[in-house]
Amino acid sequence: MVLMELRHFRYALAVAEELHFTRAAQRLGIAQPALSQQIRQLEEEFGTQLFHRLTRGVELTEAGRALLPYARAALAAADEGTAAVRRAAKGELGQLRIGFTGSASFNPVVSGTIGRFRDAYPEVELDLQEQVTSMLLRSLREGRIQLAFSRAADDETDGLRRIALPDESLWAALPAKHRLAGSGRIDLASLAVDPFILYPRANGRLLYDAIVAACGRAGFSPRIVQEAPQMASTVNLVAAGVGVALVPASMRLLQAPSVSYVELSTPGTVASLSLVQGPDLLMTASVRNFIRCLDEAKRDHAPVEQNACSA
């Protein structure tokens, strides 16, 4: 079994290119006797000479010429591997697994963060997974994802770190034929008699509880006629005339011809969103880079500039 090391290849290449032990030793920064000894060790391992020793310099044997392309390839591969390891350590290579709720994908800070990260770290593969909040938290704890944009309550994220995003106001999504469709602003109490479509509480309590609490402050309990597992399906059910819904303001990007979005004048009617981090074991350089992009997108609260968060 050959026990050669990369340095043996480097030494052999230097001698092959200089065709002189002394000049090769000077190039490598080692003593000439030490270089000669290393080459002899390599030849002993191969069981053949790599160089003919001449009065003035050396020349390659057939075995030495056969070794050269493989030695160069091995050294090049080692250099590439070293560079890849260093880039991965800085979060410039690899994979980042991120989960998000359906409504989070419409939030400008979320889309802005993802856009910034893609521009700054194009060689990091983003694995984006849409799930409900309860499944996102489970995936985080089990290590299947590293980060999640979710609408989770405080006690749902025990043991996990959270970074709050700016609160979004809730807007009313009304069927186009609704009596208040097209209004400038309405008071939430004006919807007290309407049937409501809500996101299931089992999928994530925060948004459900925020809507019920807002209705309570407005003086009524919502009459829930239908639950919808995703915000997009909520809007579709509103379009079908099943009922009304309260949705985060960014959901207005989901245009449906039979839906009218109306601002609420009721103060404090908001939806919270946060980036939740998995266990510390999952805190990689790519995660830190993504969080830096989030911080910058939060400041801008707008579409991103290219490479704004590069390291």
mmCIF file of C-alpha atoms in Angstrom:
data_model
loop_
_atom_site.group_PDB
_atom_site.id
_atom_site.type_symbol
_atom_site.label_atom_id
_atom_site.label_comp_id
_atom_site.label_asym_id
_atom_site.label_seq_id
_atom_site.Cartn_x
_atom_site.Cartn_y
_atom_site.Cartn_z
ATOM 1 C CA MET A 1 0.000 0.000 0.000
ATOM 2 C CA VAL A 2 1.407 3.398 -0.993
ATOM 3 C CA LEU A 3 1.565 5.777 1.987
ATOM 4 C CA MET A 4 2.564 8.887 0.073
ATOM 5 C CA GLU A 5 1.317 12.307 1.095
ATOM 6 C CA LEU A 6 0.374 15.342 -0.950
ATOM 7 C CA ARG A 7 3.691 16.969 -0.079
ATOM 8 C CA HIS A 8 5.478 14.139 -1.904
ATOM 9 C CA PHE A 9 3.547 15.034 -5.059
ATOM 10 C CA ARG A 10 4.373 18.704 -4.571
ATOM 11 C CA TYR A 11 8.071 17.915 -4.146
ATOM 12 C CA ALA A 12 8.132 15.614 -7.179
ATOM 13 C CA LEU A 13 6.438 18.248 -9.345
ATOM 14 C CA ALA A 14 8.915 20.914 -8.284
ATOM 15 C CA VAL A 15 11.856 18.680 -9.190
ATOM 16 C CA ALA A 16 10.210 17.685 -12.486
ATOM 17 C CA GLU A 17 9.641 21.314 -13.446
ATOM 18 C CA GLU A 18 13.052 22.594 -12.347
ATOM 19 C CA LEU A 19 14.977 19.430 -13.371
ATOM 20 C CA HIS A 20 17.368 20.329 -10.592
ATOM 21 C CA PHE A 21 17.240 19.425 -6.876
ATOM 22 C CA THR A 22 18.878 22.607 -5.619
ATOM 23 C CA ARG A 23 16.605 24.955 -7.580
ATOM 24 C CA ALA A 24 13.553 22.902 -6.593
ATOM 25 C CA ALA A 25 14.564 23.043 -2.931
ATOM 26 C CA GLN A 26 14.966 26.818 -3.117
ATOM 27 C CA ARG A 27 11.536 27.118 -4.746
ATOM 28 C CA LEU A 28 9.961 24.981 -2.016
ATOM 29 C CA GLY A 29 11.812 26.700 0.789
ATOM 30 C CA ILE A 30 13.402 23.537 2.188
ATOM 31 C CA ALA A 31 16.955 22.230 2.377
ATOM 32 C CA GLN A 32 18.237 20.328 -0.660
ATOM 33 C CA PRO A 33 19.209 17.189 1.370
ATOM 34 C CA ALA A 34 15.729 17.042 2.869
ATOM 35 C CA LEU A 35 14.169 17.256 -0.602
ATOM 36 C CA SER A 36 16.420 14.495 -1.919
ATOM 37 C CA GLN A 37 15.409 12.300 1.018
ATOM 38 C CA GLN A 38 11.690 12.887 0.387
ATOM 39 C CA ILE A 39 12.045 11.968 -3.289
ATOM 40 C CA ARG A 40 13.941 8.786 -2.351
ATOM 41 C CA GLN A 41 11.138 7.841 0.042
ATOM 42 C CA LEU A 42 8.593 8.329 -2.729
ATOM 43 C CA GLU A 43 10.639 6.205 -5.130
ATOM 44 C CA GLU A 44 10.953 3.478 -2.492
ATOM 45 C CA GLU A 45 7.191 3.409 -2.056
ATOM 46 C CA PHE A 46 6.669 3.103 -5.806
ATOM 47 C CA GLY A 47 9.504 0.626 -6.114
ATOM 48 C CA THR A 48 11.035 2.451 -9.064
ATOM 49 C CA GLN A 49 13.020 5.549 -9.902
ATOM 50 C CA LEU A 50 11.199 8.704 -10.893
ATOM 51 C CA PHE A 51 14.332 10.655 -11.855
ATOM 52 C CA HIS A 52 17.696 9.890 -13.403
ATOM 53 C CA ARG A 53 20.383 11.703 -11.397
ATOM 54 C CA LEU A 54 22.762 13.450 -13.800
ATOM 55 C CA THR A 55 25.975 15.368 -13.246
ATOM 56 C CA ARG A 56 24.103 18.638 -13.682
ATOM 57 C CA GLY A 57 20.488 18.180 -12.676
ATOM 58 C CA VAL A 58 18.039 15.343 -13.274
ATOM 59 C CA GLU A 59 15.702 14.027 -15.942
ATOM 60 C CA LEU A 60 12.405 12.197 -15.646
ATOM 61 C CA THR A 61 12.155 8.456 -16.090
ATOM 62 C CA GLU A 62 9.172 6.933 -17.883
ATOM 63 C CA ALA A 63 7.659 6.252 -14.444
ATOM 64 C CA GLY A 64 8.234 9.866 -13.461
ATOM 65 C CA ARG A 65 6.508 11.138 -16.596
ATOM 66 C CA ALA A 66 3.577 8.784 -15.928
ATOM 67 C CA LEU A 67 3.179 10.206 -12.420
ATOM 68 C CA LEU A 68 3.058 13.896 -13.375
ATOM 69 C CA PRO A 69 -0.573 14.273 -14.588
ATOM 70 C CA TYR A 70 -1.903 12.360 -11.593
ATOM 71 C CA ALA A 71 0.214 14.370 -9.167
ATOM 72 C CA ARG A 72 -1.051 17.614 -10.705
ATOM 73 C CA ALA A 73 -4.647 16.382 -10.555
ATOM 74 C CA ALA A 74 -4.296 15.324 -6.905
ATOM 75 C CA LEU A 75 -2.876 18.684 -5.888
ATOM 76 C CA ALA A 76 -5.534 20.572 -7.850
ATOM 77 C CA ALA A 77 -8.288 18.489 -6.234
ATOM 78 C CA ALA A 78 -6.806 19.142 -2.800
ATOM 79 C CA ASP A 79 -6.729 22.889 -3.475
ATOM 80 C CA GLU A 80 -10.327 22.838 -4.709
ATOM 81 C CA GLY A 81 -11.391 20.831 -1.680
ATOM 82 C CA THR A 82 -9.681 23.264 0.672
ATOM 83 C CA ALA A 83 -11.376 26.211 -1.023
ATOM 84 C CA ALA A 84 -14.770 24.473 -0.847
ATOM 85 C CA VAL A 85 -14.357 23.744 2.864
ATOM 86 C CA ARG A 86 -13.434 27.353 3.582
ATOM 87 C CA ARG A 87 -16.356 28.680 1.542
ATOM 88 C CA ALA A 88 -18.758 26.294 3.261
ATOM 89 C CA ALA A 89 -17.431 27.425 6.646
ATOM 90 C CA LYS A 90 -18.304 31.005 5.629
ATOM 91 C CA GLY A 91 -21.781 29.955 4.486
ATOM 92 C CA GLU A 92 -21.069 30.440 0.784
ATOM 93 C CA LEU A 93 -21.755 26.814 -0.189
ATOM 94 C CA GLY A 94 -24.151 24.118 0.950
ATOM 95 C CA GLN A 95 -27.863 23.960 1.593
ATOM 96 C CA LEU A 96 -30.269 25.949 3.761
ATOM 97 C CA ARG A 97 -33.671 24.449 4.624
ATOM 98 C CA ILE A 98 -36.350 27.041 5.333
ATOM 99 C CA GLY A 99 -40.031 26.538 6.063
ATOM 100 C CA PHE A 100 -42.802 29.097 5.774
ATOM 101 C CA THR A 101 -46.531 29.406 6.170
ATOM 102 C CA GLY A 102 -48.566 30.156 3.076
ATOM 103 C CA SER A 103 -49.349 33.722 4.142
ATOM 104 C CA ALA A 104 -45.693 34.454 5.004
ATOM 105 C CA SER A 105 -44.702 34.102 1.353
ATOM 106 C CA PHE A 106 -46.661 37.286 0.555
ATOM 107 C CA ASN A 107 -44.898 39.345 3.232
ATOM 108 C CA PRO A 108 -42.428 41.811 1.645
ATOM 109 C CA VAL A 109 -39.829 41.259 4.379
ATOM 110 C CA VAL A 110 -39.892 37.499 3.754
ATOM 111 C CA SER A 111 -39.615 37.762 -0.014
ATOM 112 C CA GLY A 112 -37.041 40.526 0.390
ATOM 113 C CA THR A 113 -34.893 38.396 2.687
ATOM 114 C CA ILE A 114 -34.967 35.414 0.353
ATOM 115 C CA GLY A 115 -34.130 37.626 -2.614
ATOM 116 C CA ARG A 116 -31.198 39.226 -0.802
ATOM 117 C CA PHE A 117 -29.830 35.855 0.243
ATOM 118 C CA ARG A 118 -30.100 34.387 -3.256
ATOM 119 C CA ASP A 119 -28.265 37.357 -4.739
ATOM 120 C CA ALA A 120 -25.500 37.333 -2.137
ATOM 121 C CA TYR A 121 -25.028 33.541 -1.875
ATOM 122 C CA PRO A 122 -26.014 32.034 -5.240
ATOM 123 C CA GLU A 123 -24.185 28.756 -4.571
ATOM 124 C CA VAL A 124 -26.178 27.965 -1.428
ATOM 125 C CA GLU A 125 -29.134 25.776 -2.336
ATOM 126 C CA LEU A 126 -32.347 27.023 -0.717
ATOM 127 C CA ASP A 127 -34.784 24.238 0.117
ATOM 128 C CA LEU A 128 -38.079 26.093 0.712
ATOM 129 C CA GLN A 129 -40.958 24.164 2.259
ATOM 130 C CA GLU A 130 -44.497 25.425 2.781
ATOM 131 C CA GLN A 131 -46.216 23.972 5.868
ATOM 132 C CA VAL A 132 -48.692 25.018 8.529
ATOM 133 C CA THR A 133 -47.236 26.512 11.702
ATOM 134 C CA SER A 134 -47.643 23.390 13.856
ATOM 135 C CA MET A 135 -45.780 21.291 11.276
ATOM 136 C CA LEU A 136 -43.077 23.935 10.878
ATOM 137 C CA LEU A 137 -42.332 23.861 14.602
ATOM 138 C CA ARG A 138 -42.170 20.078 14.589
ATOM 139 C CA SER A 139 -39.844 20.105 11.594
ATOM 140 C CA LEU A 140 -37.586 22.615 13.366
ATOM 141 C CA ARG A 141 -37.339 20.532 16.516
ATOM 142 C CA GLU A 142 -36.649 17.364 14.531
ATOM 143 C CA GLY A 143 -33.931 19.073 12.463
ATOM 144 C CA ARG A 144 -35.660 18.704 9.085
ATOM 145 C CA ILE A 145 -35.517 22.472 8.561
ATOM 146 C CA GLN A 146 -33.227 25.115 10.068
ATOM 147 C CA LEU A 147 -35.446 28.200 9.950
ATOM 148 C CA ALA A 148 -39.157 28.895 9.639
ATOM 149 C CA PHE A 149 -41.268 31.964 8.954
ATOM 150 C CA SER A 150 -44.303 31.248 11.093
ATOM 151 C CA ARG A 151 -47.151 32.792 13.041
ATOM 152 C CA ALA A 152 -46.417 30.913 16.263
ATOM 153 C CA ALA A 153 -47.512 31.830 19.780
ATOM 154 C CA ASP A 154 -44.874 32.359 22.475
ATOM 155 C CA ASP A 155 -45.542 29.073 24.252
ATOM 156 C CA GLU A 156 -45.389 27.169 20.961
ATOM 157 C CA THR A 157 -41.732 28.115 20.500
ATOM 158 C CA ASP A 158 -40.338 27.135 23.913
ATOM 159 C CA GLY A 159 -36.662 26.277 23.497
ATOM 160 C CA LEU A 160 -36.465 27.940 20.084
ATOM 161 C CA ARG A 161 -35.217 31.408 19.207
ATOM 162 C CA ARG A 162 -37.468 33.935 17.518
ATOM 163 C CA ILE A 163 -36.842 37.089 15.528
ATOM 164 C CA ALA A 164 -39.952 39.226 15.235
ATOM 165 C CA LEU A 165 -40.890 40.762 11.911
ATOM 166 C CA PRO A 166 -42.900 44.014 11.761
ATOM 167 C CA ASP A 167 -46.552 43.445 12.590
ATOM 168 C CA GLU A 168 -49.000 43.581 9.702
ATOM 169 C CA SER A 169 -52.420 45.110 10.007
ATOM 170 C CA LEU A 170 -55.360 42.814 9.339
ATOM 171 C CA TRP A 171 -57.664 43.674 6.467
ATOM 172 C CA ALA A 172 -61.129 42.389 5.734
ATOM 173 C CA ALA A 173 -61.455 40.123 2.697
ATOM 174 C CA LEU A 174 -65.033 40.419 1.468
ATOM 175 C CA PRO A 175 -66.965 38.845 -1.396
ATOM 176 C CA ALA A 176 -67.237 41.311 -4.269
ATOM 177 C CA LYS A 177 -71.027 41.478 -3.788
ATOM 178 C CA HIS A 178 -70.759 42.175 -0.050
ATOM 179 C CA ARG A 179 -72.596 45.282 1.145
ATOM 180 C CA LEU A 180 -69.287 46.838 2.318
ATOM 181 C CA ALA A 181 -67.129 45.828 -0.668
ATOM 182 C CA GLY A 182 -65.303 48.780 -2.108
ATOM 183 C CA SER A 183 -65.530 50.817 1.084
ATOM 184 C CA GLY A 184 -62.522 52.937 2.047
ATOM 185 C CA ARG A 185 -62.298 51.802 5.660
ATOM 186 C CA ILE A 186 -64.710 49.934 7.880
ATOM 187 C CA ASP A 187 -65.058 49.250 11.559
ATOM 188 C CA LEU A 188 -64.653 45.589 12.469
ATOM 189 C CA ALA A 189 -67.938 45.730 14.371
ATOM 190 C CA SER A 190 -69.739 46.230 11.054
ATOM 191 C CA LEU A 191 -68.960 42.557 10.239
ATOM 192 C CA ALA A 192 -70.565 41.199 13.416
ATOM 193 C CA VAL A 193 -73.482 39.647 11.538
ATOM 194 C CA ASP A 194 -71.359 38.030 8.804
ATOM 195 C CA PRO A 195 -70.215 34.389 8.608
ATOM 196 C CA PHE A 196 -66.435 34.070 9.076
ATOM 197 C CA ILE A 197 -63.815 31.860 7.473
ATOM 198 C CA LEU A 198 -60.858 31.220 9.787
ATOM 199 C CA TYR A 199 -57.508 29.494 9.711
ATOM 200 C CA PRO A 200 -57.746 26.331 11.890
ATOM 201 C CA ARG A 201 -56.461 26.907 15.421
ATOM 202 C CA ALA A 202 -54.850 23.462 15.441
ATOM 203 C CA ASN A 203 -52.525 24.583 12.641
ATOM 204 C CA GLY A 204 -51.245 27.548 14.664
ATOM 205 C CA ARG A 205 -52.958 29.419 17.450
ATOM 206 C CA LEU A 206 -51.524 32.917 17.102
ATOM 207 C CA LEU A 207 -53.449 34.169 14.070
ATOM 208 C CA TYR A 208 -56.682 32.423 15.062
ATOM 209 C CA ASP A 209 -56.534 33.879 18.572
ATOM 210 C CA ALA A 210 -55.607 37.352 17.243
ATOM 211 C CA ILE A 211 -58.691 37.408 14.998
ATOM 212 C CA VAL A 212 -61.048 36.135 17.703
ATOM 213 C CA ALA A 213 -59.590 38.631 20.203
ATOM 214 C CA ALA A 214 -59.975 41.508 17.723
ATOM 215 C CA CYS A 215 -63.609 40.597 17.184
ATOM 216 C CA GLY A 216 -64.094 40.406 20.957
ATOM 217 C CA ARG A 217 -62.702 43.915 21.391
ATOM 218 C CA ALA A 218 -65.120 45.033 18.671
ATOM 219 C CA GLY A 219 -67.986 43.639 20.755
ATOM 220 C CA PHE A 220 -68.848 40.311 19.106
ATOM 221 C CA SER A 221 -67.769 36.701 18.692
ATOM 222 C CA PRO A 222 -67.215 35.685 15.065
ATOM 223 C CA ARG A 223 -69.691 33.177 13.673
ATOM 224 C CA ILE A 224 -67.293 30.667 12.139
ATOM 225 C CA VAL A 225 -68.865 28.720 9.274
ATOM 226 C CA GLN A 226 -65.742 27.341 7.630
ATOM 227 C CA GLU A 227 -62.076 26.701 8.381
ATOM 228 C CA ALA A 228 -59.435 26.796 5.643
ATOM 229 C CA PRO A 229 -55.957 25.254 6.063
ATOM 230 C CA GLN A 230 -54.164 27.933 4.016
ATOM 231 C CA MET A 231 -54.642 31.659 3.483
ATOM 232 C CA ALA A 232 -54.916 31.158 -0.266
ATOM 233 C CA SER A 233 -57.824 28.765 0.206
ATOM 234 C CA THR A 234 -59.377 31.252 2.645
ATOM 235 C CA VAL A 235 -59.375 33.918 -0.070
ATOM 236 C CA ASN A 236 -60.827 31.449 -2.580
ATOM 237 C CA LEU A 237 -63.669 30.643 -0.190
ATOM 238 C CA VAL A 238 -64.332 34.350 0.270
ATOM 239 C CA ALA A 239 -64.487 34.667 -3.527
ATOM 240 C CA ALA A 240 -67.062 31.861 -3.560
ATOM 241 C CA GLY A 241 -69.244 33.830 -1.145
ATOM 242 C CA VAL A 242 -68.882 31.410 1.771
ATOM 243 C CA GLY A 243 -68.106 34.212 4.212
ATOM 244 C CA VAL A 244 -65.738 37.007 5.132
ATOM 245 C CA ALA A 245 -62.220 36.739 6.523
ATOM 246 C CA LEU A 246 -59.534 38.782 8.211
ATOM 247 C CA VAL A 247 -56.171 38.436 6.486
ATOM 248 C CA PRO A 248 -52.722 40.028 6.843
ATOM 249 C CA ALA A 249 -52.373 43.151 4.707
ATOM 250 C CA SER A 250 -49.778 41.534 2.422
ATOM 251 C CA MET A 251 -52.377 38.978 1.296
ATOM 252 C CA ARG A 252 -53.819 41.734 -0.875
ATOM 253 C CA LEU A 253 -51.161 40.683 -3.378
ATOM 254 C CA LEU A 254 -53.338 37.633 -3.974
ATOM 255 C CA GLN A 255 -55.767 39.212 -6.387
ATOM 256 C CA ALA A 256 -59.076 37.470 -6.941
ATOM 257 C CA PRO A 257 -61.720 39.062 -9.151
ATOM 258 C CA SER A 258 -64.516 38.239 -6.718
ATOM 259 C CA VAL A 259 -62.759 39.492 -3.567
ATOM 260 C CA SER A 260 -62.606 43.030 -2.186
ATOM 261 C CA TYR A 261 -59.955 43.896 0.406
ATOM 262 C CA VAL A 262 -61.002 46.615 2.829
ATOM 263 C CA GLU A 263 -58.910 48.305 5.506
ATOM 264 C CA LEU A 264 -60.088 48.119 9.113
ATOM 265 C CA SER A 265 -60.292 51.291 11.154
ATOM 266 C CA THR A 266 -60.228 49.299 14.398
ATOM 267 C CA PRO A 267 -56.830 49.982 16.089
ATOM 268 C CA GLY A 268 -54.519 47.173 17.165
ATOM 269 C CA THR A 269 -55.882 44.625 14.707
ATOM 270 C CA VAL A 270 -52.611 43.039 13.609
ATOM 271 C CA ALA A 271 -51.034 39.732 12.566
ATOM 272 C CA SER A 272 -47.625 38.812 13.954
ATOM 273 C CA LEU A 273 -44.939 36.937 12.052
ATOM 274 C CA SER A 274 -41.498 35.772 13.154
ATOM 275 C CA LEU A 275 -38.476 33.856 11.949
ATOM 276 C CA VAL A 276 -37.987 30.879 14.253
ATOM 277 C CA GLN A 277 -34.588 29.213 14.512
ATOM 278 C CA GLY A 278 -34.020 25.546 15.138
ATOM 279 C CA PRO A 279 -31.762 24.159 17.909
ATOM 280 C CA ASP A 280 -28.251 25.598 18.283
ATOM 281 C CA LEU A 281 -26.873 22.539 16.485
ATOM 282 C CA LEU A 282 -28.462 23.926 13.307
ATOM 283 C CA MET A 283 -26.878 27.393 13.683
ATOM 284 C CA THR A 284 -24.607 27.265 10.650
ATOM 285 C CA ALA A 285 -22.805 30.065 8.834
ATOM 286 C CA SER A 286 -25.562 30.017 6.206
ATOM 287 C CA VAL A 287 -28.171 30.526 8.929
ATOM 288 C CA ARG A 288 -26.240 33.509 10.287
ATOM 289 C CA ASN A 289 -25.955 34.966 6.782
ATOM 290 C CA PHE A 290 -29.693 34.538 6.248
ATOM 291 C CA ILE A 291 -30.456 36.302 9.524
ATOM 292 C CA ARG A 292 -28.211 39.183 8.460
ATOM 293 C CA CYS A 293 -30.197 39.427 5.227
ATOM 294 C CA LEU A 294 -33.402 39.446 7.285
ATOM 295 C CA ASP A 295 -32.118 42.316 9.436
ATOM 296 C CA GLU A 296 -31.407 44.372 6.319
ATOM 297 C CA ALA A 297 -34.748 43.508 4.695
ATOM 298 C CA LYS A 298 -36.521 44.533 7.897
ATOM 299 C CA ARG A 299 -34.829 47.919 7.762
ATOM 300 C CA ASP A 300 -35.839 48.431 4.174
ATOM 301 C CA HIS A 301 -39.249 46.753 4.398
ATOM 302 C CA ALA A 302 -39.121 46.792 0.584
ATOM 303 C CA PRO A 303 -37.788 44.761 -2.387
ATOM 304 C CA VAL A 304 -34.076 44.146 -2.149
ATOM 305 C CA GLU A 305 -30.964 45.532 -3.765
ATOM 306 C CA GLN A 306 -28.623 43.026 -5.333
ATOM 307 C CA ASN A 307 -25.825 41.684 -3.117
ATOM 308 C CA ALA A 308 -26.746 44.031 -0.285
ATOM 309 C CA CYS A 309 -25.997 41.426 2.383
ATOM 310 C CA SER A 310 -22.893 39.834 0.941
ATOM 311 C CA ALA A 311 -20.259 38.895 3.470
#
